[in-house]
Coordinates of C-alpha atoms in Angstrom, one line a residue:
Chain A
X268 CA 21.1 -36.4 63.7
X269 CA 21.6 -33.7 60.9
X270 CA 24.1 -34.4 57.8
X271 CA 25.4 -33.7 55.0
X272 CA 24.3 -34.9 52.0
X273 CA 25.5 -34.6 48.7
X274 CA 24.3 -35.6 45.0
X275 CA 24.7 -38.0 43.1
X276 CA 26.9 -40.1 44.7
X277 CA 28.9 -41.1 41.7
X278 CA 29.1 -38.9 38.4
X279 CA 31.2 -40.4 35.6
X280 CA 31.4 -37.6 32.3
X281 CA 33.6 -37.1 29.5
X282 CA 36.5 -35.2 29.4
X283 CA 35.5 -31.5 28.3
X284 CA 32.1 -31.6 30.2
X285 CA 30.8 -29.5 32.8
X286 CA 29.9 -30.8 36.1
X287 CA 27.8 -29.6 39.1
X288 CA 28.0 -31.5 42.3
X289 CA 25.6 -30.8 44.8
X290 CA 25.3 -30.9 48.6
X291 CA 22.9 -29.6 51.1
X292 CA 25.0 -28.6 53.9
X293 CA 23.8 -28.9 57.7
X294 CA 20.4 -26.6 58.2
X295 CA 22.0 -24.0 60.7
X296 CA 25.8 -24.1 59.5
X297 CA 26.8 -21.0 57.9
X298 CA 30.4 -22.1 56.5
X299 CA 31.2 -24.5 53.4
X300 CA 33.9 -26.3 52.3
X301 CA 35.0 -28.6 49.6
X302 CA 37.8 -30.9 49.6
X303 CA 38.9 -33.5 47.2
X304 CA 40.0 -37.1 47.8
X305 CA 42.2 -39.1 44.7
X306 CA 42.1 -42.3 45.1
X307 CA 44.7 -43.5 47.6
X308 CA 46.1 -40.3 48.3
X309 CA 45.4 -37.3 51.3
X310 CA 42.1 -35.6 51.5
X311 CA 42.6 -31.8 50.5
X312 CA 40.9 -28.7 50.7
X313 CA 39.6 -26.7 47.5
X314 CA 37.6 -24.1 49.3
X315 CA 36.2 -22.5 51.8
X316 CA 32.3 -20.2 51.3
X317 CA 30.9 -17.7 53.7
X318 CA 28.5 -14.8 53.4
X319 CA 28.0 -15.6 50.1
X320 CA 31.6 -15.4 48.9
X321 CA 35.0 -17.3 48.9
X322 CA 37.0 -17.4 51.9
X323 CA 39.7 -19.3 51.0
X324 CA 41.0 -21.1 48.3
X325 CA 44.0 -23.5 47.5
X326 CA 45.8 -23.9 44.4
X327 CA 44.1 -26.6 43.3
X328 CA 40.6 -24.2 42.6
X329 CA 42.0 -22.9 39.7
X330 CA 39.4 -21.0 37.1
X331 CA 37.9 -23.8 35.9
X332 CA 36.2 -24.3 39.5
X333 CA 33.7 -22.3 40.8
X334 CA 30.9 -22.5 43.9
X335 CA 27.8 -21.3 44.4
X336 CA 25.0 -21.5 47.2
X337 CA 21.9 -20.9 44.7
X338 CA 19.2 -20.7 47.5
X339 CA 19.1 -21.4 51.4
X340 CA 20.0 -24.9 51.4
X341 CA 22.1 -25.9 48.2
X342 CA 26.1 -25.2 48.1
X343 CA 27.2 -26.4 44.4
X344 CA 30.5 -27.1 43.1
X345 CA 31.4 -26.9 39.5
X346 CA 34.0 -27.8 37.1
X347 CA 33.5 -26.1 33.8
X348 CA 35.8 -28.5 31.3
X349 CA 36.3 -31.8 33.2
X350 CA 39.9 -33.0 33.2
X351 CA 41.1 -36.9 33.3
X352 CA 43.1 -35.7 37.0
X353 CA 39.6 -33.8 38.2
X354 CA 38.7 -38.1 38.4
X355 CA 38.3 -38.1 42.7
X356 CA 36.3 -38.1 45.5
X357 CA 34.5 -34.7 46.1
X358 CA 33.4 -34.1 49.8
X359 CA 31.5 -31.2 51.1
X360 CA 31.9 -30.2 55.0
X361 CA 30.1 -27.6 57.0
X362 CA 30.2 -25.8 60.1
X363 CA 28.2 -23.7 62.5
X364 CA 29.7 -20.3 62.9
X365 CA 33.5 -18.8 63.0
X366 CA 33.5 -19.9 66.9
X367 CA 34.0 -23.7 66.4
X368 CA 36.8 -25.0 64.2
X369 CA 34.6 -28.2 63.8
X370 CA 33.7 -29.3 60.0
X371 CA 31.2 -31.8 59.7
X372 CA 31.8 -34.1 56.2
X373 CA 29.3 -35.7 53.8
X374 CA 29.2 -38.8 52.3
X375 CA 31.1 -37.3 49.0
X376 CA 30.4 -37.8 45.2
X377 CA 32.6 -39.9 43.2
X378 CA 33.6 -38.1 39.9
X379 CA 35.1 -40.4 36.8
X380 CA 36.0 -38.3 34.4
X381 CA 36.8 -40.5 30.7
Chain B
X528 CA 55.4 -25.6 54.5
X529 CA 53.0 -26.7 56.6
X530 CA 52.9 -30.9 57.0
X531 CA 51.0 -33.5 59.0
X532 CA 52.6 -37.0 58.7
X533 CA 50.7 -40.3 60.5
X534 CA 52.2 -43.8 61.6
X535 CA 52.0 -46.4 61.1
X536 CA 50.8 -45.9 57.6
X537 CA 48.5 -49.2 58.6
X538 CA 48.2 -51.5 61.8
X539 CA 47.1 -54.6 62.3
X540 CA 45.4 -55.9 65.6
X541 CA 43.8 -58.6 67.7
X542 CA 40.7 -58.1 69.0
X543 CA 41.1 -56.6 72.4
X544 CA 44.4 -55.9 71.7
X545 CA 45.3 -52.2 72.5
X546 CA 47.5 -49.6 70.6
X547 CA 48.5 -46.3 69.9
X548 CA 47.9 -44.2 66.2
X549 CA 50.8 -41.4 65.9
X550 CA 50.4 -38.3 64.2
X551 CA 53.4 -35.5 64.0
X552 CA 52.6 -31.7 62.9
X553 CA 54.7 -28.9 61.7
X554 CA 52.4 -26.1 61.3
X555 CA 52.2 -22.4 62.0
X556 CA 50.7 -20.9 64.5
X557 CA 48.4 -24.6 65.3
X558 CA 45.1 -23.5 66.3
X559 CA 43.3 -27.1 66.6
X560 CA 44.1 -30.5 65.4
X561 CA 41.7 -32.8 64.8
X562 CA 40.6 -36.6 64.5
X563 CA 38.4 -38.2 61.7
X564 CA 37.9 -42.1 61.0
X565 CA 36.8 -42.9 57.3
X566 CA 35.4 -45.5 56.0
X567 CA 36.0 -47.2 52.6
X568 CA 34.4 -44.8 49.8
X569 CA 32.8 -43.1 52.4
X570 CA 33.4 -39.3 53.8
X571 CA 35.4 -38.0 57.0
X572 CA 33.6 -39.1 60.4
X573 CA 34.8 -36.4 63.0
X574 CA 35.4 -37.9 66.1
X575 CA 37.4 -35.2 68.3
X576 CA 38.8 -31.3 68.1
X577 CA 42.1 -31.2 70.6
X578 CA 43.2 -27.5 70.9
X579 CA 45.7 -27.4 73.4
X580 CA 48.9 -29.1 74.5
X581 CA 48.2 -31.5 76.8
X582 CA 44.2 -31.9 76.7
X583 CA 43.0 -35.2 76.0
X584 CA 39.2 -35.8 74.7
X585 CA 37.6 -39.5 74.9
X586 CA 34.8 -41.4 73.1
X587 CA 33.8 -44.8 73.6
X588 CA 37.4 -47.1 73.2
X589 CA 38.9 -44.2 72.0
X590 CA 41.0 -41.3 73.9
X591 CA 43.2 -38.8 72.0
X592 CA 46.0 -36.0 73.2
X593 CA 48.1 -33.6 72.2
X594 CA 51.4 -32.7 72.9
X595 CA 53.4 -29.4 71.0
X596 CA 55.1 -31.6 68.5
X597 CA 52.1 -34.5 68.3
X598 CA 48.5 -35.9 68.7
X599 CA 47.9 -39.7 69.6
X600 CA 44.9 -41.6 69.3
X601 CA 44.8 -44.8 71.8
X602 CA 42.7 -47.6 71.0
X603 CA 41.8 -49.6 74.2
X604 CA 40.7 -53.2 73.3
X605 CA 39.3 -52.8 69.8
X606 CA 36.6 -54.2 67.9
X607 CA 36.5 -55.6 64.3
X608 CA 33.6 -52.7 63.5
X609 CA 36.8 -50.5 64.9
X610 CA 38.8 -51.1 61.5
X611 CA 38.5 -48.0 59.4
X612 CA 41.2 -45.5 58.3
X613 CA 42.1 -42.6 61.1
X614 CA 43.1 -39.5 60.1
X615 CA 44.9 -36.3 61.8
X616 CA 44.3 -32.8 60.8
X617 CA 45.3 -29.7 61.9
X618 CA 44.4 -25.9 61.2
X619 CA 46.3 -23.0 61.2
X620 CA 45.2 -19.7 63.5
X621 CA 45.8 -17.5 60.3
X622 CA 44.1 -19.6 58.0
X623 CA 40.2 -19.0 58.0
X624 CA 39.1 -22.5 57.5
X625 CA 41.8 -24.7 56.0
X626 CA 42.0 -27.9 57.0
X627 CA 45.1 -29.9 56.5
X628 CA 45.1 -33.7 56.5
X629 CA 47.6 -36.2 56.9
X630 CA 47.6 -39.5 54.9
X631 CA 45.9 -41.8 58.0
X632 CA 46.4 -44.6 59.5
X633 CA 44.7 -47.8 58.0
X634 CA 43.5 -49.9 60.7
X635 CA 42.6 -53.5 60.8
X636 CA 40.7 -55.4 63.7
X637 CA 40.9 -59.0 63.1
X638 CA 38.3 -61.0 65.4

């Protein structure tokens, strides 16, 4: 059955740094989505990505996020100067087409930022 | 402001012993709610999409429905590998892809 996936599954940096966190989306979805997860609290959506642009976006994904689907399988998400309250659970989720309201999650990247 | 609320915030059952996971909406314009179980440090595993007031979708032990004001998600004789945290989501019809998630319910299935 198709997933998923997302790299690496945990990423601990210093505060400042850059991070990229990658995931390769179902092969035949067209729409991406990252949400973040702190620990103990409610999963919540960052953004949404289709045709190549931002669909949506909550007030969480301020300017020091951004996303970017590099080639045909890859849909990145990066935080340009890591802060001690980016520390979370970062899942990716994908969906087929604008008919179904269905996303599908991956397994998610825990971030530590120090 | 949009708000999805769950109860019990965690529930603790026999095995074999049946209940009922609540989840209340306020939301604009809902245009599907839906049901995921997590697992400890793992991602959202979707189990069902309910888009209408009184439909009800079933998988294995568990059957969920929908009402204007609330979804429920009945657990008929559960098993320990049952025991995961549920949780309710809803999206808006004028939000493109928004999901909004409530804080779950942590369930626990003691054999």
């Amino acid at each position: 059955e198709p997933e998923v996936t997302q790299t690496p599954s945990h990423q601990v940096t210093q505060m400042g740094q850059e991070v990229i966190l990658r995931c390769v989306p179902i092969s035949n979805h067209l729409y991406f989505y990252w949400y973040r997860q702190i620990l103990g609290q409610k999963v919540e959506f960052l953004v949404s990505f289709y045709n190549n642009e931002i669909s949506e976006k909550s007030e969480i994904f301020d300017d020091q996020f951004s996303v970017e689907r590099p080639d045909g399988s890859n849909f990145t998400l990066k935080i340009r100067s890591t802060k001690l309250e980016d520390s979370a659970m970062y899942f990716c989720a994908s969906k087929t087409s604008g008919v179904t309201d269905t996303q599908y999650f991956g397994p998610g990247t825990r971030l530590t930022v120090l | 402001e949009d708000q999805v609320t769950q109860s019990p915030e965690a529930l603790r059952l026999q095995e074999g012993e049946s209940s009922s996971l609540n989840c209340s909406y306020t939301v604009s314009g809902l245009r599907g709610l839906f049901w995921y179980r997590q697992d400890p440090g793992k991602g959202p595993e979707f189990l069902f999409t309910l888009y209408s007031a009184g439909e009800e979708k079933e998988k294995e032990r568990l059957k969920a429905t929908l009402t204007k004001k609330e979804s429920f998600l009945h657990i008929t004789a559960p098993k320990p590998e049952d025991s995961a945290t549920y949780l309710c989501a809803v999206i808006r019809g004028t939000s493109y892809d928004k999901v909004i998630f409530g804080p779950g319910t942590s369930l626990s299935v003691i054999p």
